[in-house]
Amino acid sequence: AQSVAQPEDQVNVAEGNPLTVKCTYSVSGNPYLFWYVQYPNRGLQFLLKYITGDNLVKGSYGFEAEFNKSQTSFHLKKPSALVSDSALYFCAVRDYGNKLVFGAGTILRVKS
Amino acid sequence: NAGVTQTPKFRVLKTGQSMTLLCAQDMNHEYMYWYRQDPGMGLRLIHYSVGEGTTAKGEVPDGYNVSRLKKQNFLLGLESAAPSQTSVYFCASSYSSGGQETQYFGPGTRLLVL
């Protein structure tokens, strides 16, 4: 079965510093990988996805993610964090039947 | 274009009561999904539908039923609510395939079962 793991429950970063939220995956076949963000009391919002092609994927709000096949990772990155980036971030992988399997989530706290 | 909407936003039930959560989407998506979100467990798929009139079980289907009578609506029912069903429920929808698998989520329904 397809699965993703987010090894950090929480990531703390100072405003203006680069941020990384980690995700590793386990799949059979080619992975379709996604990042979503959830702000307090809101639904999930799509950030970006990797289907095929360039290993560096650019998404919404200045986020990007690097697909690394040898390390089976899909880490979310941003060059300069904003306080408004503070939220809960989910990595997900497509399962058969167009379903998504989500990681447990990582809380990102950006302090000014 | 409202996207995905959910009704109600919040509900309190007593153990044994029943209720139906309504999800509606105006994007003409074929696929619709119901998830529950619990702390530290991410989102878990309850049921999903690949088209009008079809439904299938997800990861945690027990205690829930669904119906997709119209393409734009996906209903989640709890026949006899239990405290373990206290959760936040999210509906999502997507196109079927071909790289269009991005799921679009509703704002969620908070359910408390006493």
mmCIF file of C-alpha atoms in Angstrom:
data_model
loop_
_atom_site.group_PDB
_atom_site.id
_atom_site.type_symbol
_atom_site.label_atom_id
_atom_site.label_comp_id
_atom_site.label_asym_id
_atom_site.label_seq_id
_atom_site.Cartn_x
_atom_site.Cartn_y
_atom_site.Cartn_z
ATOM 1 C CA ALA A 1 0.000 0.000 0.000
ATOM 2 C CA GLN A 2 1.074 3.541 -0.661
ATOM 3 C CA SER A 3 2.095 5.581 2.355
ATOM 4 C CA VAL A 4 3.795 8.799 3.395
ATOM 5 C CA ALA A 5 5.535 9.736 6.604
ATOM 6 C CA GLN A 6 6.066 13.155 8.106
ATOM 7 C CA PRO A 7 8.781 12.621 10.703
ATOM 8 C CA GLU A 8 8.352 15.952 12.503
ATOM 9 C CA ASP A 9 5.247 16.797 14.505
ATOM 10 C CA GLN A 10 6.278 20.445 14.615
ATOM 11 C CA VAL A 11 8.789 22.707 12.906
ATOM 12 C CA ASN A 12 9.774 26.069 14.357
ATOM 13 C CA VAL A 13 11.478 28.721 12.272
ATOM 14 C CA ALA A 14 12.161 32.431 12.566
ATOM 15 C CA GLU A 15 10.525 34.805 10.128
ATOM 16 C CA GLY A 16 12.798 35.442 7.154
ATOM 17 C CA ASN A 17 14.660 32.151 7.526
ATOM 18 C CA PRO A 18 14.285 29.267 5.075
ATOM 19 C CA LEU A 19 11.928 26.505 6.063
ATOM 20 C CA THR A 20 11.731 22.797 5.283
ATOM 21 C CA VAL A 21 8.903 20.432 6.113
ATOM 22 C CA LYS A 22 9.890 16.820 5.539
ATOM 23 C CA CYS A 23 8.000 14.006 3.833
ATOM 24 C CA THR A 24 9.103 10.536 2.812
ATOM 25 C CA TYR A 25 7.063 8.127 0.777
ATOM 26 C CA SER A 26 6.663 4.429 0.099
ATOM 27 C CA VAL A 27 4.950 3.415 -3.129
ATOM 28 C CA SER A 28 4.793 0.711 -5.722
ATOM 29 C CA GLY A 29 5.198 2.269 -9.099
ATOM 30 C CA ASN A 30 5.585 5.945 -9.892
ATOM 31 C CA PRO A 31 4.547 8.297 -7.096
ATOM 32 C CA TYR A 32 2.040 11.104 -7.419
ATOM 33 C CA LEU A 33 2.790 13.358 -4.443
ATOM 34 C CA PHE A 34 0.950 16.332 -3.009
ATOM 35 C CA TRP A 35 1.290 19.008 -0.346
ATOM 36 C CA TYR A 36 -1.710 20.612 1.310
ATOM 37 C CA VAL A 37 -1.941 23.329 3.967
ATOM 38 C CA GLN A 38 -4.601 23.772 6.608
ATOM 39 C CA TYR A 39 -5.089 27.053 8.423
ATOM 40 C CA PRO A 40 -6.940 27.043 11.766
ATOM 41 C CA ASN A 41 -10.613 26.121 11.455
ATOM 42 C CA ARG A 42 -10.345 25.839 7.680
ATOM 43 C CA GLY A 43 -10.355 23.101 5.083
ATOM 44 C CA LEU A 44 -7.238 21.883 3.311
ATOM 45 C CA GLN A 45 -5.812 23.989 0.507
ATOM 46 C CA PHE A 46 -3.740 22.541 -2.314
ATOM 47 C CA LEU A 47 -0.143 23.831 -2.496
ATOM 48 C CA LEU A 48 1.587 21.771 -5.149
ATOM 49 C CA LYS A 49 1.997 18.343 -6.654
ATOM 50 C CA TYR A 50 4.573 16.163 -8.353
ATOM 51 C CA ILE A 51 3.369 13.956 -11.177
ATOM 52 C CA THR A 52 6.362 13.710 -13.469
ATOM 53 C CA GLY A 53 9.073 15.927 -14.923
ATOM 54 C CA ASP A 54 11.271 18.380 -13.042
ATOM 55 C CA ASN A 55 12.254 17.323 -9.552
ATOM 56 C CA LEU A 56 11.710 20.857 -8.252
ATOM 57 C CA VAL A 57 8.036 21.718 -8.185
ATOM 58 C CA LYS A 58 6.832 25.260 -7.602
ATOM 59 C CA GLY A 59 3.496 25.937 -5.980
ATOM 60 C CA SER A 60 1.316 28.520 -4.303
ATOM 61 C CA TYR A 61 2.425 31.214 -1.832
ATOM 62 C CA GLY A 62 6.117 30.868 -2.755
ATOM 63 C CA PHE A 63 6.392 27.230 -1.697
ATOM 64 C CA GLU A 64 8.307 24.622 -3.605
ATOM 65 C CA ALA A 65 9.069 20.956 -3.117
ATOM 66 C CA GLU A 66 11.951 18.778 -4.160
ATOM 67 C CA PHE A 67 11.279 15.260 -5.339
ATOM 68 C CA ASN A 68 14.178 12.904 -4.600
ATOM 69 C CA LYS A 69 13.688 9.412 -5.938
ATOM 70 C CA SER A 70 16.827 7.905 -4.401
ATOM 71 C CA GLN A 71 15.881 9.138 -0.929
ATOM 72 C CA THR A 72 12.133 8.619 -1.501
ATOM 73 C CA SER A 73 11.503 12.111 -0.209
ATOM 74 C CA PHE A 74 9.339 15.066 -1.168
ATOM 75 C CA HIS A 75 10.295 17.887 1.185
ATOM 76 C CA LEU A 76 8.401 21.177 1.185
ATOM 77 C CA LYS A 77 10.543 24.308 1.176
ATOM 78 C CA LYS A 78 10.321 28.068 1.184
ATOM 79 C CA PRO A 79 13.314 30.427 0.968
ATOM 80 C CA SER A 80 11.971 33.001 3.440
ATOM 81 C CA ALA A 81 9.286 32.138 5.972
ATOM 82 C CA LEU A 82 6.430 34.460 6.884
ATOM 83 C CA VAL A 83 4.451 34.500 10.128
ATOM 84 C CA SER A 84 1.368 33.927 7.985
ATOM 85 C CA ASP A 85 2.845 30.584 6.849
ATOM 86 C CA SER A 86 2.118 29.178 10.312
ATOM 87 C CA ALA A 87 -0.309 26.317 9.729
ATOM 88 C CA LEU A 88 -0.656 22.536 9.566
ATOM 89 C CA TYR A 89 0.955 20.941 6.513
ATOM 90 C CA PHE A 90 0.047 17.579 5.035
ATOM 91 C CA CYS A 91 1.945 15.452 2.572
ATOM 92 C CA ALA A 92 -0.114 12.959 0.555
ATOM 93 C CA VAL A 93 0.381 10.269 -2.073
ATOM 94 C CA ARG A 94 -2.090 9.045 -4.642
ATOM 95 C CA ASP A 95 -3.380 5.558 -4.036
ATOM 96 C CA TYR A 96 -5.199 3.384 -6.557
ATOM 97 C CA GLY A 97 -8.632 4.626 -7.561
ATOM 98 C CA ASN A 98 -7.546 8.261 -7.359
ATOM 99 C CA LYS A 99 -7.607 8.207 -3.557
ATOM 100 C CA LEU A 100 -5.131 10.113 -1.425
ATOM 101 C CA VAL A 101 -3.242 8.754 1.563
ATOM 102 C CA PHE A 102 -2.217 11.515 3.964
ATOM 103 C CA GLY A 103 0.601 11.825 6.425
ATOM 104 C CA ALA A 104 -0.123 12.747 10.029
ATOM 105 C CA GLY A 105 0.695 16.392 9.416
ATOM 106 C CA THR A 106 3.390 18.811 10.570
ATOM 107 C CA ILE A 107 2.658 22.003 12.472
ATOM 108 C CA LEU A 108 4.756 24.892 11.199
ATOM 109 C CA ARG A 109 5.277 27.798 13.583
ATOM 110 C CA VAL A 110 6.980 30.902 12.252
ATOM 111 C CA LYS A 111 7.983 33.400 14.922
ATOM 112 C CA SER A 112 8.656 37.066 14.329
ATOM 113 C CA ASN B 1 -18.123 29.479 -8.026
ATOM 114 C CA ALA B 2 -18.546 28.261 -4.439
ATOM 115 C CA GLY B 3 -16.267 25.211 -4.814
ATOM 116 C CA VAL B 4 -17.017 22.597 -2.151
ATOM 117 C CA THR B 5 -19.521 23.438 0.563
ATOM 118 C CA GLN B 6 -20.529 21.445 3.637
ATOM 119 C CA THR B 7 -23.627 21.559 5.817
ATOM 120 C CA PRO B 8 -23.760 21.899 8.815
ATOM 121 C CA LYS B 9 -20.601 23.559 10.124
ATOM 122 C CA PHE B 10 -21.010 22.243 13.651
ATOM 123 C CA ARG B 11 -23.266 19.720 15.326
ATOM 124 C CA VAL B 12 -23.658 18.136 18.752
ATOM 125 C CA LEU B 13 -25.287 14.713 18.944
ATOM 126 C CA LYS B 14 -26.162 12.371 21.750
ATOM 127 C CA THR B 15 -25.015 8.761 21.555
ATOM 128 C CA GLY B 16 -27.401 6.775 19.392
ATOM 129 C CA GLN B 17 -28.763 9.713 17.430
ATOM 130 C CA SER B 18 -28.534 9.845 13.668
ATOM 131 C CA MET B 19 -27.611 12.624 11.297
ATOM 132 C CA THR B 20 -26.646 13.361 7.701
ATOM 133 C CA LEU B 21 -23.825 15.575 6.535
ATOM 134 C CA LEU B 22 -24.262 17.192 3.144
ATOM 135 C CA CYS B 23 -21.472 17.981 0.707
ATOM 136 C CA ALA B 24 -22.040 19.898 -2.511
ATOM 137 C CA GLN B 25 -19.628 20.851 -5.310
ATOM 138 C CA ASP B 26 -20.169 23.046 -8.348
ATOM 139 C CA MET B 27 -17.048 22.087 -10.310
ATOM 140 C CA ASN B 28 -18.612 19.153 -12.171
ATOM 141 C CA HIS B 29 -16.145 16.765 -10.559
ATOM 142 C CA GLU B 30 -16.681 13.046 -10.996
ATOM 143 C CA TYR B 31 -14.997 11.952 -7.769
ATOM 144 C CA MET B 32 -16.086 12.862 -4.248
ATOM 145 C CA TYR B 33 -14.683 11.839 -0.874
ATOM 146 C CA TRP B 34 -15.450 11.923 2.821
ATOM 147 C CA TYR B 35 -12.596 12.097 5.335
ATOM 148 C CA ARG B 36 -12.358 12.405 9.059
ATOM 149 C CA GLN B 37 -9.559 14.300 10.761
ATOM 150 C CA ASP B 38 -8.362 13.355 14.223
ATOM 151 C CA PRO B 39 -5.367 14.801 16.079
ATOM 152 C CA GLY B 40 -2.081 13.158 15.142
ATOM 153 C CA MET B 41 -3.708 10.898 12.555
ATOM 154 C CA GLY B 42 -3.988 13.108 9.523
ATOM 155 C CA LEU B 43 -7.008 12.578 7.303
ATOM 156 C CA ARG B 44 -8.503 9.132 6.902
ATOM 157 C CA LEU B 45 -10.815 8.222 4.066
ATOM 158 C CA ILE B 46 -14.269 7.058 5.116
ATOM 159 C CA HIS B 47 -16.066 6.526 1.795
ATOM 160 C CA TYR B 48 -15.692 7.805 -1.715
ATOM 161 C CA SER B 49 -17.568 7.926 -4.983
ATOM 162 C CA VAL B 50 -16.279 7.719 -8.552
ATOM 163 C CA GLY B 51 -19.513 8.936 -10.080
ATOM 164 C CA GLU B 52 -23.226 9.465 -9.656
ATOM 165 C CA GLY B 53 -24.874 6.401 -8.189
ATOM 166 C CA THR B 54 -21.620 4.721 -7.120
ATOM 167 C CA THR B 55 -19.939 4.541 -3.716
ATOM 168 C CA ALA B 56 -17.050 2.601 -2.225
ATOM 169 C CA LYS B 57 -15.502 2.030 1.190
ATOM 170 C CA GLY B 58 -12.375 3.783 2.296
ATOM 171 C CA GLU B 59 -10.044 3.128 5.188
ATOM 172 C CA VAL B 60 -12.503 3.653 8.067
ATOM 173 C CA PRO B 61 -16.058 3.000 6.789
ATOM 174 C CA ASP B 62 -17.632 1.332 9.825
ATOM 175 C CA GLY B 63 -20.542 3.229 11.332
ATOM 176 C CA TYR B 64 -21.059 5.410 8.269
ATOM 177 C CA ASN B 65 -23.130 5.209 5.108
ATOM 178 C CA VAL B 66 -23.067 7.386 1.998
ATOM 179 C CA SER B 67 -25.144 8.159 -1.047
ATOM 180 C CA ARG B 68 -24.442 9.922 -4.357
ATOM 181 C CA LEU B 69 -27.836 10.383 -5.985
ATOM 182 C CA LYS B 70 -26.742 13.509 -7.840
ATOM 183 C CA LYS B 71 -23.320 14.216 -9.291
ATOM 184 C CA GLN B 72 -22.935 17.414 -7.321
ATOM 185 C CA ASN B 73 -23.935 16.015 -3.911
ATOM 186 C CA PHE B 74 -22.382 13.446 -1.599
ATOM 187 C CA LEU B 75 -24.134 12.624 1.674
ATOM 188 C CA LEU B 76 -22.546 11.056 4.737
ATOM 189 C CA GLY B 77 -24.853 9.405 7.251
ATOM 190 C CA LEU B 78 -24.349 8.294 10.812
ATOM 191 C CA GLU B 79 -27.085 5.850 11.729
ATOM 192 C CA SER B 80 -26.294 5.572 15.441
ATOM 193 C CA ALA B 81 -23.668 8.040 16.577
ATOM 194 C CA ALA B 82 -20.946 6.974 19.004
ATOM 195 C CA PRO B 83 -18.464 9.109 20.970
ATOM 196 C CA SER B 84 -15.669 7.619 18.803
ATOM 197 C CA GLN B 85 -17.198 9.470 15.864
ATOM 198 C CA THR B 86 -16.406 12.826 17.426
ATOM 199 C CA SER B 87 -14.194 14.353 14.776
ATOM 200 C CA VAL B 88 -13.899 16.947 12.060
ATOM 201 C CA TYR B 89 -15.330 15.725 8.769
ATOM 202 C CA PHE B 90 -14.097 16.977 5.423
ATOM 203 C CA CYS B 91 -15.568 16.476 2.016
ATOM 204 C CA ALA B 92 -13.451 16.750 -1.123
ATOM 205 C CA SER B 93 -13.908 16.419 -4.862
ATOM 206 C CA SER B 94 -11.700 15.948 -7.914
ATOM 207 C CA TYR B 95 -11.639 15.150 -11.592
ATOM 208 C CA SER B 96 -11.028 11.531 -12.350
ATOM 209 C CA SER B 97 -7.523 11.180 -13.698
ATOM 210 C CA GLY B 98 -5.024 12.318 -16.293
ATOM 211 C CA GLY B 99 -3.021 14.420 -13.854
ATOM 212 C CA GLN B 100 -6.126 16.165 -12.565
ATOM 213 C CA GLU B 101 -6.174 14.307 -9.278
ATOM 214 C CA THR B 102 -5.939 17.440 -7.138
ATOM 215 C CA GLN B 103 -8.637 17.242 -4.517
ATOM 216 C CA TYR B 104 -10.530 20.348 -3.457
ATOM 217 C CA PHE B 105 -11.745 20.423 0.122
ATOM 218 C CA GLY B 106 -14.735 21.880 1.877
ATOM 219 C CA PRO B 107 -14.459 23.898 5.111
ATOM 220 C CA GLY B 108 -15.300 20.954 7.359
ATOM 221 C CA THR B 109 -18.001 19.915 9.817
ATOM 222 C CA ARG B 110 -17.169 19.637 13.504
ATOM 223 C CA LEU B 111 -19.143 16.846 15.135
ATOM 224 C CA LEU B 112 -19.294 16.241 18.872
ATOM 225 C CA VAL B 113 -20.980 13.078 20.099
ATOM 226 C CA LEU B 114 -21.809 13.057 23.784
#
